[in-house]
């Protein structure tokens, strides 16, 4: 049973939505749970920890970083707020209301 809906917006305007169950997900350019085909995204870029009612995102030491909605680079794990996108490479990820 899905607990969150994740929106991924790509630099070319393409948008995908994913329904995620509770668990841990790796985001990256290759061999990740959520593959993002963007050359600015690291092979393993970020990690999402999903539970009912909350999502925590962590940068995995990527060179290009992970940025909050205000453009600040994340230096520690952060709760992902509804409809507040995070940027990784040229993409954004957002947690949408169910």
mmCIF file of N, CA and C in Angstrom:
data_model
loop_
_atom_site.group_PDB
_atom_site.id
_atom_site.type_symbol
_atom_site.label_atom_id
_atom_site.label_comp_id
_atom_site.label_asym_id
_atom_site.label_seq_id
_atom_site.Cartn_x
_atom_site.Cartn_y
_atom_site.Cartn_z
ATOM 1 N N UNK A 1 0.843 -1.190 0.000
ATOM 2 C CA UNK A 1 0.000 0.000 0.000
ATOM 3 C C UNK A 1 0.881 1.243 0.000
ATOM 4 N N UNK A 2 0.677 2.124 -0.976
ATOM 5 C CA UNK A 2 1.471 3.347 -1.109
ATOM 6 C C UNK A 2 1.161 4.307 0.039
ATOM 7 N N UNK A 3 2.207 4.975 0.513
ATOM 8 C CA UNK A 3 2.008 5.953 1.579
ATOM 9 C C UNK A 3 2.304 7.373 1.122
ATOM 10 N N UNK A 4 3.064 7.532 -0.001
ATOM 11 C CA UNK A 4 3.276 8.877 -0.530
ATOM 12 C C UNK A 4 3.218 8.854 -2.054
ATOM 13 N N UNK A 5 3.038 10.042 -2.612
ATOM 14 C CA UNK A 5 3.105 10.252 -4.058
ATOM 15 C C UNK A 5 4.246 11.224 -4.301
ATOM 16 N N UNK A 6 5.233 10.795 -5.086
ATOM 17 C CA UNK A 6 6.418 11.591 -5.362
ATOM 18 C C UNK A 6 6.365 12.077 -6.802
ATOM 19 N N UNK A 7 6.585 13.369 -7.008
ATOM 20 C CA UNK A 7 6.618 13.961 -8.348
ATOM 21 C C UNK A 7 8.075 14.250 -8.689
ATOM 22 N N UNK A 8 8.497 13.821 -9.887
ATOM 23 C CA UNK A 8 9.835 14.092 -10.388
ATOM 24 C C UNK A 8 9.675 14.915 -11.662
ATOM 25 N N UNK A 9 10.230 16.140 -11.660
ATOM 26 C CA UNK A 9 10.176 17.012 -12.829
ATOM 27 C C UNK A 9 11.572 17.073 -13.444
ATOM 28 N N UNK A 10 11.680 16.715 -14.709
ATOM 29 C CA UNK A 10 12.948 16.653 -15.420
ATOM 30 C C UNK A 10 13.229 17.969 -16.141
ATOM 31 N N UNK A 11 14.503 18.237 -16.463
ATOM 32 C CA UNK A 11 14.856 19.505 -17.120
ATOM 33 C C UNK A 11 14.160 19.717 -18.464
ATOM 34 N N UNK A 12 13.800 18.635 -19.157
ATOM 35 C CA UNK A 12 13.151 18.770 -20.465
ATOM 36 C C UNK A 12 11.645 18.998 -20.361
ATOM 37 N N UNK A 13 11.126 19.123 -19.136
ATOM 38 C CA UNK A 13 9.698 19.366 -18.922
ATOM 39 C C UNK A 13 8.893 18.103 -18.652
ATOM 40 N N UNK A 14 9.497 16.938 -18.858
ATOM 41 C CA UNK A 14 8.826 15.663 -18.580
ATOM 42 C C UNK A 14 8.600 15.525 -17.071
ATOM 43 N N UNK A 15 7.434 15.044 -16.682
ATOM 44 C CA UNK A 15 7.095 14.869 -15.268
ATOM 45 C C UNK A 15 6.640 13.425 -15.053
ATOM 46 N N UNK A 16 7.135 12.828 -13.974
ATOM 47 C CA UNK A 16 6.702 11.484 -13.583
ATOM 48 C C UNK A 16 6.189 11.548 -12.151
ATOM 49 N N UNK A 17 5.250 10.680 -11.852
ATOM 50 C CA UNK A 17 4.793 10.513 -10.477
ATOM 51 C C UNK A 17 4.995 9.065 -10.079
ATOM 52 N N UNK A 18 5.431 8.877 -8.843
ATOM 53 C CA UNK A 18 5.650 7.529 -8.315
ATOM 54 C C UNK A 18 4.894 7.397 -7.003
ATOM 55 N N UNK A 19 4.247 6.261 -6.822
ATOM 56 C CA UNK A 19 3.637 5.926 -5.546
ATOM 57 C C UNK A 19 4.643 5.079 -4.790
ATOM 58 N N UNK A 20 4.982 5.498 -3.586
ATOM 59 C CA UNK A 20 5.995 4.806 -2.797
ATOM 60 C C UNK A 20 5.403 4.271 -1.505
ATOM 61 N N UNK A 21 5.771 3.069 -1.184
ATOM 62 C CA UNK A 21 5.418 2.453 0.098
ATOM 63 C C UNK A 21 6.460 2.841 1.131
ATOM 64 N N UNK A 22 6.189 2.544 2.377
ATOM 65 C CA UNK A 22 7.165 2.798 3.435
ATOM 66 C C UNK A 22 8.449 2.036 3.108
ATOM 67 N N UNK A 23 9.583 2.680 3.344
ATOM 68 C CA UNK A 23 10.869 2.039 3.073
ATOM 69 C C UNK A 23 11.935 3.053 2.739
ATOM 70 N N UNK A 24 13.070 2.547 2.312
ATOM 71 C CA UNK A 24 14.214 3.375 1.939
ATOM 72 C C UNK A 24 14.440 3.238 0.447
ATOM 73 N N UNK A 25 14.636 4.373 -0.223
ATOM 74 C CA UNK A 25 14.808 4.414 -1.666
ATOM 75 C C UNK A 25 16.049 5.218 -2.017
ATOM 76 N N UNK A 26 16.864 4.688 -2.929
ATOM 77 C CA UNK A 26 18.012 5.409 -3.451
ATOM 78 C C UNK A 26 17.613 6.091 -4.747
ATOM 79 N N UNK A 27 18.068 7.344 -4.923
ATOM 80 C CA UNK A 27 17.816 8.109 -6.138
ATOM 81 C C UNK A 27 19.157 8.326 -6.817
ATOM 82 N N UNK A 28 19.225 8.053 -8.099
ATOM 83 C CA UNK A 28 20.475 8.251 -8.814
ATOM 84 C C UNK A 28 20.320 8.070 -10.305
ATOM 85 N N UNK A 29 21.441 8.270 -10.997
ATOM 86 C CA UNK A 29 21.458 8.192 -12.446
ATOM 87 C C UNK A 29 21.487 6.752 -12.953
ATOM 88 N N UNK A 30 22.027 5.831 -12.131
ATOM 89 C CA UNK A 30 22.153 4.433 -12.543
ATOM 90 C C UNK A 30 21.862 3.529 -11.351
ATOM 91 N N UNK A 31 21.345 2.369 -11.621
ATOM 92 C CA UNK A 31 21.200 1.296 -10.624
ATOM 93 C C UNK A 31 20.654 1.773 -9.282
ATOM 94 N N UNK A 32 19.671 2.651 -9.318
ATOM 95 C CA UNK A 32 19.029 3.146 -8.098
ATOM 96 C C UNK A 32 17.576 2.676 -8.096
ATOM 97 N N UNK A 33 16.920 2.822 -6.966
ATOM 98 C CA UNK A 33 15.495 2.486 -6.891
ATOM 99 C C UNK A 33 14.677 3.449 -7.743
ATOM 100 N N UNK A 34 15.090 4.730 -7.739
ATOM 101 C CA UNK A 34 14.451 5.757 -8.555
ATOM 102 C C UNK A 34 15.540 6.309 -9.470
ATOM 103 N N UNK A 35 15.496 5.912 -10.743
ATOM 104 C CA UNK A 35 16.519 6.321 -11.704
ATOM 105 C C UNK A 35 16.106 7.641 -12.334
ATOM 106 N N UNK A 36 17.041 8.601 -12.304
ATOM 107 C CA UNK A 36 16.827 9.927 -12.865
ATOM 108 C C UNK A 36 17.867 10.114 -13.966
ATOM 109 N N UNK A 37 17.415 10.115 -15.203
ATOM 110 C CA UNK A 37 18.319 10.218 -16.346
ATOM 111 C C UNK A 37 18.690 11.683 -16.575
ATOM 112 N N UNK A 38 19.660 12.157 -15.798
ATOM 113 C CA UNK A 38 20.141 13.531 -15.874
ATOM 114 C C UNK A 38 21.645 13.473 -15.608
ATOM 115 N N UNK A 39 22.484 13.974 -16.530
ATOM 116 C CA UNK A 39 23.935 13.887 -16.337
ATOM 117 C C UNK A 39 24.446 14.650 -15.116
ATOM 118 N N UNK A 40 23.647 15.562 -14.579
ATOM 119 C CA UNK A 40 24.057 16.308 -13.382
ATOM 120 C C UNK A 40 23.729 15.569 -12.086
ATOM 121 N N UNK A 41 23.017 14.456 -12.211
ATOM 122 C CA UNK A 41 22.670 13.637 -11.050
ATOM 123 C C UNK A 41 23.730 12.550 -10.911
ATOM 124 N N UNK A 42 24.237 12.362 -9.696
ATOM 125 C CA UNK A 42 25.257 11.354 -9.438
ATOM 126 C C UNK A 42 24.681 9.947 -9.589
ATOM 127 N N UNK A 43 25.589 8.993 -9.772
ATOM 128 C CA UNK A 43 25.175 7.596 -9.892
ATOM 129 C C UNK A 43 24.271 7.202 -8.730
ATOM 130 N N UNK A 44 24.662 7.520 -7.505
ATOM 131 C CA UNK A 44 23.812 7.414 -6.316
ATOM 132 C C UNK A 44 23.837 8.787 -5.652
ATOM 133 N N UNK A 45 22.769 9.519 -5.771
ATOM 134 C CA UNK A 45 22.734 10.937 -5.409
ATOM 135 C C UNK A 45 22.104 11.207 -4.041
ATOM 136 N N UNK A 46 20.952 10.584 -3.788
ATOM 137 C CA UNK A 46 20.204 10.884 -2.566
ATOM 138 C C UNK A 46 19.470 9.642 -2.080
ATOM 139 N N UNK A 47 19.015 9.724 -0.839
ATOM 140 C CA UNK A 47 18.242 8.639 -0.234
ATOM 141 C C UNK A 47 16.966 9.209 0.353
ATOM 142 N N UNK A 48 15.855 8.521 0.115
ATOM 143 C CA UNK A 48 14.570 8.876 0.722
ATOM 144 C C UNK A 48 14.210 7.813 1.738
ATOM 145 N N UNK A 49 13.836 8.226 2.924
ATOM 146 C CA UNK A 49 13.270 7.328 3.928
ATOM 147 C C UNK A 49 11.808 7.715 4.062
ATOM 148 N N UNK A 50 10.939 6.788 3.718
ATOM 149 C CA UNK A 50 9.508 7.050 3.649
ATOM 150 C C UNK A 50 8.783 6.280 4.734
ATOM 151 N N UNK A 51 7.937 6.967 5.464
ATOM 152 C CA UNK A 51 7.021 6.371 6.440
ATOM 153 C C UNK A 51 5.689 7.076 6.275
ATOM 154 N N UNK A 52 4.647 6.515 6.807
ATOM 155 C CA UNK A 52 3.336 7.159 6.739
ATOM 156 C C UNK A 52 3.409 8.511 7.434
ATOM 157 N N UNK A 53 3.144 9.575 6.679
ATOM 158 C CA UNK A 53 3.115 10.912 7.262
ATOM 159 C C UNK A 53 4.424 11.681 7.222
ATOM 160 N N UNK A 54 5.524 11.064 6.782
ATOM 161 C CA UNK A 54 6.773 11.827 6.683
ATOM 162 C C UNK A 54 7.745 11.201 5.701
ATOM 163 N N UNK A 55 8.623 12.068 5.180
ATOM 164 C CA UNK A 55 9.688 11.655 4.263
ATOM 165 C C UNK A 55 10.940 12.413 4.666
ATOM 166 N N UNK A 56 12.055 11.687 4.814
ATOM 167 C CA UNK A 56 13.351 12.318 5.097
ATOM 168 C C UNK A 56 14.253 12.059 3.903
ATOM 169 N N UNK A 57 14.905 13.119 3.434
ATOM 170 C CA UNK A 57 15.814 13.001 2.293
ATOM 171 C C UNK A 57 17.225 13.347 2.744
ATOM 172 N N UNK A 58 18.201 12.596 2.216
ATOM 173 C CA UNK A 58 19.610 12.805 2.551
ATOM 174 C C UNK A 58 20.437 12.802 1.273
ATOM 175 N N UNK A 59 21.387 13.730 1.187
ATOM 176 C CA UNK A 59 22.357 13.735 0.096
ATOM 177 C C UNK A 59 23.375 12.651 0.404
ATOM 178 N N UNK A 60 23.773 11.902 -0.597
ATOM 179 C CA UNK A 60 24.744 10.824 -0.399
ATOM 180 C C UNK A 60 26.166 11.250 -0.780
ATOM 181 N N UNK A 61 26.462 12.541 -0.642
ATOM 182 C CA UNK A 61 27.800 13.043 -0.933
ATOM 183 C C UNK A 61 28.006 13.366 -2.401
ATOM 184 N N UNK A 62 26.939 13.649 -3.105
ATOM 185 C CA UNK A 62 27.035 13.960 -4.532
ATOM 186 C C UNK A 62 27.785 15.268 -4.752
ATOM 187 N N UNK A 63 28.483 15.352 -5.853
ATOM 188 C CA UNK A 63 29.238 16.564 -6.171
ATOM 189 C C UNK A 63 28.354 17.761 -6.453
ATOM 190 N N UNK A 64 27.229 17.535 -7.109
ATOM 191 C CA UNK A 64 26.356 18.657 -7.468
ATOM 192 C C UNK A 64 25.357 19.010 -6.380
ATOM 193 N N UNK A 65 25.242 18.199 -5.348
ATOM 194 C CA UNK A 65 24.438 18.532 -4.176
ATOM 195 C C UNK A 65 22.945 18.325 -4.309
ATOM 196 N N UNK A 66 22.278 18.655 -3.226
ATOM 197 C CA UNK A 66 20.830 18.564 -3.087
ATOM 198 C C UNK A 66 20.398 19.877 -2.449
ATOM 199 N N UNK A 67 19.413 20.556 -3.045
ATOM 200 C CA UNK A 67 19.040 21.903 -2.631
ATOM 201 C C UNK A 67 17.570 21.990 -2.259
ATOM 202 N N UNK A 68 17.274 22.771 -1.209
ATOM 203 C CA UNK A 68 15.887 22.950 -0.789
ATOM 204 C C UNK A 68 15.175 23.951 -1.691
ATOM 205 N N UNK A 69 13.903 24.217 -1.404
ATOM 206 C CA UNK A 69 13.077 25.098 -2.240
ATOM 207 C C UNK A 69 13.603 26.524 -2.311
ATOM 208 N N UNK A 70 14.408 26.935 -1.325
ATOM 209 C CA UNK A 70 14.960 28.287 -1.298
ATOM 210 C C UNK A 70 16.352 28.352 -1.925
ATOM 211 N N UNK A 71 16.869 27.208 -2.404
ATOM 212 C CA UNK A 71 18.182 27.194 -3.033
ATOM 213 C C UNK A 71 19.341 26.925 -2.100
ATOM 214 N N UNK A 72 19.054 26.543 -0.851
ATOM 215 C CA UNK A 72 20.104 26.235 0.117
ATOM 216 C C UNK A 72 20.531 24.787 -0.014
ATOM 217 N N UNK A 73 21.848 24.573 -0.063
ATOM 218 C CA UNK A 73 22.360 23.208 -0.168
ATOM 219 C C UNK A 73 22.140 22.475 1.151
ATOM 220 N N UNK A 74 21.633 21.249 1.081
ATOM 221 C CA UNK A 74 21.396 20.458 2.283
ATOM 222 C C UNK A 74 22.717 19.867 2.765
ATOM 223 N N UNK A 75 22.982 20.033 4.035
ATOM 224 C CA UNK A 75 24.206 19.479 4.614
ATOM 225 C C UNK A 75 23.891 18.367 5.606
ATOM 226 N N UNK A 76 22.616 18.132 5.839
ATOM 227 C CA UNK A 76 22.172 17.090 6.777
ATOM 228 C C UNK A 76 20.823 16.568 6.288
ATOM 229 N N UNK A 77 20.410 15.397 6.761
ATOM 230 C CA UNK A 77 19.085 14.894 6.378
ATOM 231 C C UNK A 77 18.004 15.928 6.715
ATOM 232 N N UNK A 78 16.995 15.978 5.866
ATOM 233 C CA UNK A 78 15.931 16.969 6.051
ATOM 234 C C UNK A 78 14.587 16.352 5.740
ATOM 235 N N UNK A 79 13.570 16.741 6.516
ATOM 236 C CA UNK A 79 12.205 16.316 6.226
ATOM 237 C C UNK A 79 11.747 17.013 4.956
ATOM 238 N N UNK A 80 11.148 16.264 4.079
ATOM 239 C CA UNK A 80 10.589 16.804 2.848
ATOM 240 C C UNK A 80 9.169 17.257 3.156
ATOM 241 N N UNK A 81 8.899 18.534 2.936
ATOM 242 C CA UNK A 81 7.575 19.089 3.202
ATOM 243 C C UNK A 81 6.698 18.946 1.957
ATOM 244 N N UNK A 82 5.386 18.831 2.153
ATOM 245 C CA UNK A 82 4.446 18.751 1.035
ATOM 246 C C UNK A 82 4.646 19.938 0.102
ATOM 247 N N UNK A 83 4.697 19.645 -1.198
ATOM 248 C CA UNK A 83 4.724 20.650 -2.257
ATOM 249 C C UNK A 83 5.912 21.613 -2.166
ATOM 250 N N UNK A 84 6.968 21.260 -1.449
ATOM 251 C CA UNK A 84 8.191 22.063 -1.386
ATOM 252 C C UNK A 84 9.274 21.283 -2.126
ATOM 253 N N UNK A 85 9.530 21.612 -3.395
ATOM 254 C CA UNK A 85 10.452 20.800 -4.185
ATOM 255 C C UNK A 85 11.902 20.894 -3.718
ATOM 256 N N UNK A 86 12.619 19.811 -3.922
ATOM 257 C CA UNK A 86 14.061 19.767 -3.734
ATOM 258 C C UNK A 86 14.682 19.596 -5.113
ATOM 259 N N UNK A 87 15.843 20.206 -5.309
ATOM 260 C CA UNK A 87 16.520 20.104 -6.602
ATOM 261 C C UNK A 87 17.740 19.213 -6.495
ATOM 262 N N UNK A 88 17.871 18.289 -7.432
ATOM 263 C CA UNK A 88 19.076 17.486 -7.585
ATOM 264 C C UNK A 88 19.408 17.499 -9.053
ATOM 265 N N UNK A 89 20.618 17.939 -9.404
ATOM 266 C CA UNK A 89 20.960 18.136 -10.801
ATOM 267 C C UNK A 89 19.993 19.136 -11.403
ATOM 268 N N UNK A 90 19.451 18.819 -12.571
ATOM 269 C CA UNK A 90 18.461 19.690 -13.201
ATOM 270 C C UNK A 90 17.032 19.296 -12.898
ATOM 271 N N UNK A 91 16.837 18.330 -12.010
ATOM 272 C CA UNK A 91 15.505 17.807 -11.680
ATOM 273 C C UNK A 91 15.019 18.347 -10.345
ATOM 274 N N UNK A 92 13.712 18.263 -10.145
ATOM 275 C CA UNK A 92 13.148 18.535 -8.823
ATOM 276 C C UNK A 92 12.299 17.347 -8.417
ATOM 277 N N UNK A 93 12.260 17.127 -7.098
ATOM 278 C CA UNK A 93 11.370 16.112 -6.532
ATOM 279 C C UNK A 93 10.466 16.794 -5.521
ATOM 280 N N UNK A 94 9.215 16.399 -5.514
ATOM 281 C CA UNK A 94 8.229 16.977 -4.606
ATOM 282 C C UNK A 94 7.352 15.874 -4.044
ATOM 283 N N UNK A 95 6.966 16.028 -2.786
ATOM 284 C CA UNK A 95 6.015 15.134 -2.139
ATOM 285 C C UNK A 95 4.634 15.751 -2.319
ATOM 286 N N UNK A 96 3.756 15.054 -3.013
ATOM 287 C CA UNK A 96 2.413 15.559 -3.280
ATOM 288 C C UNK A 96 1.414 14.983 -2.300
ATOM 289 N N UNK A 97 0.377 15.728 -2.052
ATOM 290 C CA UNK A 97 -0.704 15.232 -1.210
ATOM 291 C C UNK A 97 -1.342 14.039 -1.909
ATOM 292 N N UNK A 98 -1.776 13.034 -1.143
ATOM 293 C CA UNK A 98 -2.415 11.862 -1.776
ATOM 294 C C UNK A 98 -3.722 12.242 -2.452
#
